[in-house]
Amino acid sequence: MKLLITGAGGLYGSKLAQLALERGFEVYSSDIQAQSVYGKSVKLDVSVKAEVNDVFRTVKPDVVVHAATLTDVDKCELNKHLAWAVNVDGTKNIVEASKNAESFLIYISTDYVFSGEKGYYVESDSPEPVNYYGLTKLEAETVVMQNLAESDFLIARPSVIYGSTPAAGKVNFALWLIETLRKGERVKVVTDQWNTPTLNTNLAEMTLEVIERRLTGLYHLCGATRVSRYEFAKKIAETFELDKSLIDKASSAQFAWPAKRPTDSSLDTSLAQRILQYKPLTLDEALERLKAELSQKKA
Ligand SMILES: NC(=O)c1ccc[n+]([C@@H]2O[C@H](COP(=O)([O-])OP(=O)(O)OC[C@H]3O[C@@H](n4cnc5c(N)ncnc54)[C@H](OP(=O)(O)O)[C@@H]3O)[C@@H](O)[C@H]2O)c1
C-alpha cells in the first residue's frame, strides 16, 4: 500500500513513517524541507497547489496522512497570513488532490479546536478555538468534512505530542524537561493548563490501525490521562528518576505568550478505547514506553 505522509519530518510524521515502513507500507515522506530519514523523501510545500498536484500525480497514494502544519501556536498568532496559507489552503490542496486520486485521507487536527472551558471533550462537543492556530485547524477540519465523502476520511485529534527523538529541529516538552533536569537546572511549569499528552508512537500505532481497518469519522486519538502541564512534568521526573524539586509551579499569566492557550483542552478517548485494538495509553504506560525507547537509542 502506498502511504504519503505530509509533515513527515516532524515529531509525529517521522514516527509514523518509521512504523509504517516496519509494517511493509511503501512510504513517501514529504515535508517542506524533505528531511525525513524514513521512506522515500519528497520535497513538498502543501501550500503550493502545483507541487501538491505533481506529487500526487507521481506517487498515486492509496492513503494520505496529512500532518504538515504550522504548529508554532505563537507564530500562527503573529503571522496569520502564513498560518492560513499552510494550515487551511494547504489542507484544501491536499483534500482536492486526494479526491482526484481517490486516496483515503487522515487529517491530523488538535485539541486546540476547543475553548478549554470544559475539559474532557468528546467528539460531539462543539469546537470554539481561542487562538488563531486552533481556528485554522478547525477550518481545515471543515474543509475535509465538506469536500470528501464520509467513507474517504478520518479526522484524528491528538493533544500535546511528545516522543523520544527531536524532530523538525525542535525538542519536544518531555525531552526538553529530561535534558534540563539532568543538567540540574530549575524549570517553571504551568499548573493551570490541562491536556491529554500523546506519545507519538502511540498515535502512530493508532493511525496505522485506522488505515488497516479503514475507519472513518472523527476520533480523539491521544493519551488516556488528563494532567496539568505541571503534573505531566512531575510524572516525567518520577519515571526518569530526576529531581522533582527543580520543577517550580507557575501560572500562565507569568508568560507573555502572543497566543492565548485553552485552559483545559483534555480529550475524552472513550470512543477510541471502545473501537481500537491499539488503545490510547495511560500516562504511566506511555512514559514507560518512552523510557524504553530512549534506552534502546542509547544501546
Ligand atoms: N505537537 C503537538 O503538541 C500537537 C498537539 C496536537 C495536535 N498536533 C497536530 O499533530 C500534527 C503533527 O504535529 P507535530 O508535532 O509532528 O508537528 P511538527 O513536528 O511541527 O511537524 C510538522 C511538520 O510540517 C512541516 N511543515 C510546515 N509547513 C509546511 C508546509 N507548508 N508544507 C509542508 N510541510 C510543512 C514542518 O516543517 P518546519 O518545521 O520546517 O516548519 C514540520 O516538519 C499537526 O497536524 C499538529 O497540528 C500537534
CSV table of C-alpha atoms and ligand atoms in Angstrom, one decimal:
chain,number,residue,atom,x,y,z
A,1,MET,CA,0.0,0.0,0.0
A,2,LYS,CA,1.3,3.4,-0.9
A,3,LEU,CA,1.3,5.8,2.0
A,4,LEU,CA,2.0,9.5,1.5
A,5,ILE,CA,2.7,11.5,4.7
A,6,THR,CA,2.9,15.3,4.8
A,7,GLY,CA,4.9,16.9,7.5
A,8,ALA,CA,6.9,13.6,7.7
A,9,GLY,CA,10.0,15.3,9.1
A,10,GLY,CA,8.0,16.3,12.2
A,11,LEU,CA,7.6,14.7,15.6
A,12,TYR,CA,4.6,12.6,14.7
A,13,GLY,CA,5.1,12.2,10.9
A,14,SER,CA,8.6,10.8,11.3
A,15,LYS,CA,7.5,8.2,13.9
A,16,LEU,CA,4.6,7.2,11.6
A,17,ALA,CA,6.9,6.8,8.6
A,18,GLN,CA,9.2,4.6,10.7
A,19,LEU,CA,6.5,2.3,11.9
A,20,ALA,CA,4.7,2.2,8.6
A,21,LEU,CA,7.9,1.0,6.9
A,22,GLU,CA,8.3,-1.7,9.5
A,23,ARG,CA,4.7,-2.9,8.6
A,24,GLY,CA,5.6,-3.1,5.0
A,25,PHE,CA,4.0,0.0,3.6
A,26,GLU,CA,5.5,1.8,0.6
A,27,VAL,CA,6.2,5.1,2.4
A,28,TYR,CA,6.6,8.5,0.8
A,29,SER,CA,7.7,11.0,3.4
A,30,SER,CA,7.0,14.5,2.3
A,31,ASP,CA,8.0,17.7,4.1
A,32,ILE,CA,8.7,21.3,3.2
A,33,GLN,CA,12.4,20.6,3.8
A,34,ALA,CA,12.5,16.9,2.5
A,35,GLN,CA,14.2,16.0,5.8
A,36,SER,CA,12.7,12.5,6.6
A,37,VAL,CA,15.1,9.6,7.2
A,38,TYR,CA,12.3,7.1,6.7
A,39,GLY,CA,10.8,6.1,3.4
A,40,LYS,CA,11.3,7.9,0.1
A,41,SER,CA,11.9,11.5,0.8
A,42,VAL,CA,9.8,14.0,-1.1
A,43,LYS,CA,10.0,17.8,-1.0
A,44,LEU,CA,6.5,19.2,-0.8
A,45,ASP,CA,5.2,22.6,0.4
A,46,VAL,CA,1.5,21.8,0.9
A,47,SER,CA,0.5,25.5,0.4
A,48,VAL,CA,1.7,25.3,-3.3
A,49,LYS,CA,-1.1,23.7,-5.2
A,50,ALA,CA,1.0,22.8,-8.3
A,51,GLU,CA,3.6,21.0,-6.1
A,52,VAL,CA,0.8,19.0,-4.3
A,53,ASN,CA,-0.7,18.0,-7.7
A,54,ASP,CA,2.7,17.0,-9.1
A,55,VAL,CA,3.4,14.8,-6.0
A,56,PHE,CA,0.0,13.1,-6.2
A,57,ARG,CA,0.4,12.5,-10.0
A,58,THR,CA,3.8,10.8,-9.4
A,59,VAL,CA,3.1,8.9,-6.2
A,60,LYS,CA,-0.6,8.0,-6.7
A,61,PRO,CA,-1.1,7.3,-3.0
A,62,ASP,CA,-3.7,4.9,-1.7
A,63,VAL,CA,-3.6,6.6,1.7
A,64,VAL,CA,-2.6,10.1,2.7
A,65,VAL,CA,-1.8,11.2,6.3
A,66,HIS,CA,-1.9,15.0,6.3
A,67,ALA,CA,0.1,16.3,9.3
A,68,ALA,CA,2.0,19.2,7.7
A,69,THR,CA,1.1,22.2,9.8
A,70,LEU,CA,2.5,25.4,11.1
A,71,THR,CA,2.4,24.1,14.7
A,72,ASP,CA,4.0,27.0,16.5
A,73,VAL,CA,1.0,28.5,18.2
A,74,ASP,CA,2.5,31.9,18.7
A,75,LYS,CA,3.9,32.1,15.2
A,76,CYS,CA,0.4,31.5,13.9
A,77,GLU,CA,-0.9,34.3,16.0
A,78,LEU,CA,1.8,36.7,14.8
A,79,ASN,CA,1.7,35.6,11.1
A,80,LYS,CA,-1.9,34.9,10.4
A,81,HIS,CA,-1.4,35.0,6.6
A,82,LEU,CA,1.2,32.2,6.7
A,83,ALA,CA,-0.8,30.2,9.2
A,84,TRP,CA,-3.9,30.3,6.9
A,85,ALA,CA,-1.8,29.5,3.8
A,86,VAL,CA,-0.3,26.4,5.3
A,87,ASN,CA,-3.0,25.1,7.6
A,88,VAL,CA,-6.1,25.9,5.6
A,89,ASP,CA,-5.1,26.5,2.0
A,90,GLY,CA,-2.6,23.6,2.3
A,91,THR,CA,-5.4,21.3,3.5
A,92,LYS,CA,-7.6,22.4,0.7
A,93,ASN,CA,-4.9,21.4,-1.8
A,94,ILE,CA,-4.4,18.1,-0.1
A,95,VAL,CA,-8.2,17.4,0.0
A,96,GLU,CA,-8.7,18.3,-3.6
A,97,ALA,CA,-5.7,16.1,-4.7
A,98,SER,CA,-6.9,13.2,-2.5
A,99,LYS,CA,-10.3,13.4,-4.1
A,100,ASN,CA,-8.9,13.3,-7.6
A,101,ALA,CA,-6.6,10.4,-6.8
A,102,GLU,CA,-9.3,8.6,-4.8
A,103,SER,CA,-7.0,8.3,-1.9
A,104,PHE,CA,-8.2,7.7,1.7
A,105,LEU,CA,-7.3,10.8,3.8
A,106,ILE,CA,-6.4,11.0,7.5
A,107,TYR,CA,-6.2,14.6,8.7
A,108,ILE,CA,-4.3,15.3,12.0
A,109,SER,CA,-6.1,18.0,13.9
A,110,THR,CA,-5.7,19.1,17.5
A,111,ASP,CA,-7.3,19.5,21.0
A,112,TYR,CA,-6.8,23.3,20.4
A,113,VAL,CA,-10.0,23.4,18.4
A,114,PHE,CA,-11.7,23.6,21.8
A,115,SER,CA,-12.1,26.6,24.1
A,116,GLY,CA,-10.7,24.8,27.1
A,117,GLU,CA,-13.5,25.9,29.4
A,118,LYS,CA,-14.9,22.4,30.0
A,119,GLY,CA,-12.2,19.7,29.5
A,120,TYR,CA,-12.6,16.0,28.7
A,121,TYR,CA,-14.2,16.9,25.4
A,122,VAL,CA,-16.0,14.2,23.4
A,123,GLU,CA,-16.1,14.1,19.6
A,124,SER,CA,-19.6,15.6,19.5
A,125,ASP,CA,-18.7,18.7,21.6
A,126,SER,CA,-18.7,22.0,19.8
A,127,PRO,CA,-15.3,23.4,19.0
A,128,GLU,CA,-14.6,27.0,19.8
A,129,PRO,CA,-10.9,27.9,19.4
A,130,VAL,CA,-9.4,30.6,21.5
A,131,ASN,CA,-6.4,31.3,19.2
A,132,TYR,CA,-5.6,31.5,15.5
A,133,TYR,CA,-3.8,28.2,15.3
A,134,GLY,CA,-6.9,26.5,16.7
A,135,LEU,CA,-9.1,28.4,14.3
A,136,THR,CA,-7.1,27.4,11.2
A,137,LYS,CA,-7.1,23.7,12.3
A,138,LEU,CA,-10.9,23.8,12.8
A,139,GLU,CA,-11.3,25.5,9.4
A,140,ALA,CA,-9.2,22.7,7.9
A,141,GLU,CA,-11.4,20.0,9.6
A,142,THR,CA,-14.4,21.7,7.9
A,143,VAL,CA,-12.6,21.6,4.5
A,144,VAL,CA,-12.1,17.9,4.9
A,145,MET,CA,-15.7,17.2,6.1
A,146,GLN,CA,-17.3,19.3,3.4
A,147,ASN,CA,-15.4,18.1,0.4
A,148,LEU,CA,-14.9,14.4,0.9
A,149,ALA,CA,-17.4,11.5,1.1
A,150,GLU,CA,-17.8,10.1,4.7
A,151,SER,CA,-16.2,6.9,3.6
A,152,ASP,CA,-13.0,8.6,2.4
A,153,PHE,CA,-11.6,10.3,5.5
A,154,LEU,CA,-10.9,10.2,9.2
A,155,ILE,CA,-10.0,13.2,11.4
A,156,ALA,CA,-7.8,12.5,14.4
A,157,ARG,CA,-7.3,14.9,17.3
A,158,PRO,CA,-4.2,14.4,19.4
A,159,SER,CA,-3.1,16.6,22.3
A,160,VAL,CA,0.5,17.7,23.3
A,161,ILE,CA,2.6,15.3,21.3
A,162,TYR,CA,5.9,14.1,22.7
A,163,GLY,CA,8.5,11.4,21.8
A,164,SER,CA,12.0,10.0,22.1
A,165,THR,CA,13.6,11.8,19.1
A,166,PRO,CA,13.9,15.6,18.4
A,167,ALA,CA,12.2,16.3,15.0
A,168,ALA,CA,11.9,19.1,12.6
A,169,GLY,CA,14.8,20.8,14.5
A,170,LYS,CA,12.7,21.0,17.7
A,171,VAL,CA,13.0,19.3,21.1
A,172,ASN,CA,9.6,18.3,22.5
A,173,PHE,CA,8.5,19.1,26.1
A,174,ALA,CA,9.4,15.7,27.5
A,175,LEU,CA,12.9,15.6,26.0
A,176,TRP,CA,13.5,19.2,27.0
A,177,LEU,CA,12.4,18.6,30.6
A,178,ILE,CA,14.6,15.4,30.9
A,179,GLU,CA,17.6,17.2,29.5
A,180,THR,CA,17.1,20.3,31.6
A,181,LEU,CA,16.6,18.4,34.9
A,182,ARG,CA,19.6,16.2,34.1
A,183,LYS,CA,21.7,19.3,34.0
A,184,GLY,CA,20.4,20.2,37.4
A,185,GLU,CA,18.6,23.4,36.1
A,186,ARG,CA,15.4,24.7,37.5
A,187,VAL,CA,12.3,24.9,35.4
A,188,LYS,CA,8.9,26.7,35.7
A,189,VAL,CA,5.9,24.8,34.5
A,190,VAL,CA,2.3,26.0,34.5
A,191,THR,CA,-0.3,24.4,36.8
A,192,ASP,CA,-3.3,25.9,35.0
A,193,GLN,CA,-3.3,24.2,31.6
A,194,TRP,CA,-4.7,20.7,31.2
A,195,ASN,CA,-4.2,18.3,28.3
A,196,THR,CA,-4.1,14.6,27.5
A,197,PRO,CA,-0.4,14.2,26.4
A,198,THR,CA,0.2,11.9,23.5
A,199,LEU,CA,3.2,9.7,22.9
A,200,ASN,CA,4.0,9.9,19.1
A,201,THR,CA,4.5,6.1,19.0
A,202,ASN,CA,1.0,5.5,20.4
A,203,LEU,CA,-0.6,8.0,17.9
A,204,ALA,CA,1.3,6.4,15.0
A,205,GLU,CA,0.2,2.9,16.0
A,206,MET,CA,-3.4,4.0,16.3
A,207,THR,CA,-3.1,5.7,12.9
A,208,LEU,CA,-1.8,2.5,11.3
A,209,GLU,CA,-4.8,0.6,12.7
A,210,VAL,CA,-7.1,3.3,11.3
A,211,ILE,CA,-5.5,2.8,7.9
A,212,GLU,CA,-5.5,-1.0,8.0
A,213,ARG,CA,-9.2,-1.1,9.1
A,214,ARG,CA,-10.2,1.9,7.1
A,215,LEU,CA,-12.0,3.5,10.0
A,216,THR,CA,-13.8,6.8,9.2
A,217,GLY,CA,-15.2,9.8,11.1
A,218,LEU,CA,-13.8,11.9,13.9
A,219,TYR,CA,-11.7,10.4,16.7
A,220,HIS,CA,-9.9,11.7,19.7
A,221,LEU,CA,-6.6,9.9,19.3
A,222,CYS,CA,-4.4,10.9,22.3
A,223,GLY,CA,-3.2,9.8,25.7
A,224,ALA,CA,-5.8,8.5,28.1
A,225,THR,CA,-4.8,10.5,31.1
A,226,ARG,CA,-5.7,14.2,31.8
A,227,VAL,CA,-3.0,16.1,33.5
A,228,SER,CA,-1.9,19.7,34.1
A,229,ARG,CA,1.4,20.5,32.4
A,230,TYR,CA,2.9,20.7,36.0
A,231,GLU,CA,1.6,17.2,36.8
A,232,PHE,CA,3.0,15.9,33.4
A,233,ALA,CA,6.4,17.3,34.3
A,234,LYS,CA,6.3,15.7,37.7
A,235,LYS,CA,5.4,12.3,36.2
A,236,ILE,CA,8.2,12.6,33.7
A,237,ALA,CA,10.7,13.4,36.5
A,238,GLU,CA,9.4,10.4,38.6
A,239,THR,CA,9.7,8.0,35.7
A,240,PHE,CA,13.2,9.1,34.8
A,241,GLU,CA,14.3,9.4,38.5
A,242,LEU,CA,15.1,13.0,38.2
A,243,ASP,CA,14.9,15.7,40.9
A,244,LYS,CA,11.3,16.8,41.1
A,245,SER,CA,12.2,19.7,43.4
A,246,LEU,CA,13.7,21.5,40.4
A,247,ILE,CA,10.2,21.9,39.0
A,248,ASP,CA,8.6,25.2,40.1
A,249,LYS,CA,4.9,25.9,39.8
A,250,ALA,CA,4.0,28.8,37.5
A,251,SER,CA,0.8,30.2,36.2
A,252,SER,CA,0.0,31.1,32.5
A,253,ALA,CA,-0.3,34.7,33.5
A,254,GLN,CA,3.5,34.8,34.1
A,255,PHE,CA,4.2,34.0,30.5
A,256,ALA,CA,3.7,36.7,27.8
A,257,TRP,CA,2.7,34.4,25.0
A,258,PRO,CA,1.2,36.1,22.0
A,259,ALA,CA,-1.4,33.4,21.6
A,260,LYS,CA,-3.9,32.5,24.3
A,261,ARG,CA,-3.9,28.9,25.4
A,262,PRO,CA,-7.1,26.9,26.2
A,263,THR,CA,-7.2,26.2,30.0
A,264,ASP,CA,-8.4,22.6,29.8
A,265,SER,CA,-8.4,21.1,26.3
A,266,SER,CA,-8.1,17.5,27.5
A,267,LEU,CA,-9.9,15.0,25.3
A,268,ASP,CA,-12.2,12.0,26.2
A,269,THR,CA,-10.9,8.9,24.5
A,270,SER,CA,-13.8,6.6,25.2
A,271,LEU,CA,-14.6,6.2,21.5
A,272,ALA,CA,-11.1,5.2,20.6
A,273,GLN,CA,-10.9,2.9,23.7
A,274,ARG,CA,-14.0,1.1,22.5
A,275,ILE,CA,-13.2,0.8,18.8
A,276,LEU,CA,-9.4,0.4,18.6
A,277,GLN,CA,-7.2,-2.5,19.4
A,278,TYR,CA,-4.3,-0.2,19.9
A,279,LYS,CA,-5.7,1.8,22.8
A,280,PRO,CA,-4.8,5.3,23.9
A,281,LEU,CA,-2.1,4.7,26.6
A,282,THR,CA,-2.3,5.9,30.1
A,283,LEU,CA,0.4,8.4,31.0
A,284,ASP,CA,2.2,5.8,33.1
A,285,GLU,CA,2.2,3.3,30.2
A,286,ALA,CA,3.3,5.9,27.7
A,287,LEU,CA,6.2,7.2,29.9
A,288,GLU,CA,7.4,3.6,30.4
A,289,ARG,CA,7.4,3.2,26.7
A,290,LEU,CA,9.3,6.5,26.2
A,291,LYS,CA,11.9,5.3,28.7
A,292,ALA,CA,12.3,2.0,26.8
A,293,GLU,CA,12.7,3.9,23.5
A,294,LEU,CA,15.3,6.2,25.0
A,295,SER,CA,17.3,3.4,26.5
A,296,GLN,CA,17.1,1.5,23.2
A,297,LYS,CA,18.5,4.5,21.4
A,298,LYS,CA,21.4,4.7,23.9
A,299,ALA,CA,22.3,0.9,23.5
B,1,LIG,N1,2.9,18.9,18.7
B,1,LIG,C1,1.8,18.9,19.4
B,1,LIG,O1,1.8,19.1,20.7
B,1,LIG,C2,0.4,18.7,18.8
B,1,LIG,C3,-0.7,18.7,19.5
B,1,LIG,C4,-2.0,18.5,18.9
B,1,LIG,C5,-2.0,18.3,17.6
B,1,LIG,N2,-0.9,18.4,16.8
B,1,LIG,C6,-1.0,18.2,15.4
B,1,LIG,O2,-0.3,17.0,15.0
B,1,LIG,C7,0.3,17.1,13.7
B,1,LIG,C8,1.8,16.8,13.8
B,1,LIG,O3,2.4,17.7,14.7
B,1,LIG,P1,3.9,17.6,15.0
B,1,LIG,O4,4.1,17.8,16.5
B,1,LIG,O5,4.5,16.4,14.4
B,1,LIG,O6,4.4,18.9,14.3
B,1,LIG,P2,5.9,19.2,13.8
B,1,LIG,O7,6.9,18.4,14.5
B,1,LIG,O8,6.0,20.7,13.8
B,1,LIG,O9,5.8,18.7,12.3
B,1,LIG,C9,5.1,19.4,11.3
B,1,LIG,C10,5.9,19.4,10.0
B,1,LIG,O10,5.2,20.1,9.0
B,1,LIG,C11,6.2,20.8,8.3
B,1,LIG,N3,5.6,22.0,7.5
B,1,LIG,C12,5.4,23.2,7.9
B,1,LIG,N4,4.9,23.9,6.9
B,1,LIG,C13,4.8,23.1,5.9
B,1,LIG,C14,4.4,23.3,4.5
B,1,LIG,N5,3.9,24.5,4.1
B,1,LIG,N6,4.4,22.2,3.7
B,1,LIG,C15,4.9,21.0,4.1
B,1,LIG,N7,5.3,20.8,5.4
B,1,LIG,C16,5.2,21.8,6.2
B,1,LIG,C17,7.1,21.3,9.4
B,1,LIG,O11,8.3,21.8,8.8
B,1,LIG,P3,9.0,23.1,9.7
B,1,LIG,O12,9.4,22.5,11.0
B,1,LIG,O13,10.2,23.4,8.8
B,1,LIG,O14,8.0,24.1,9.8
B,1,LIG,C18,7.3,20.0,10.2
B,1,LIG,O15,8.3,19.2,9.7
B,1,LIG,C19,0.0,18.5,13.3
B,1,LIG,O16,-1.1,18.5,12.4
B,1,LIG,C20,-0.4,19.3,14.5
B,1,LIG,O17,-1.3,20.3,14.3
B,1,LIG,C21,0.3,18.5,17.4
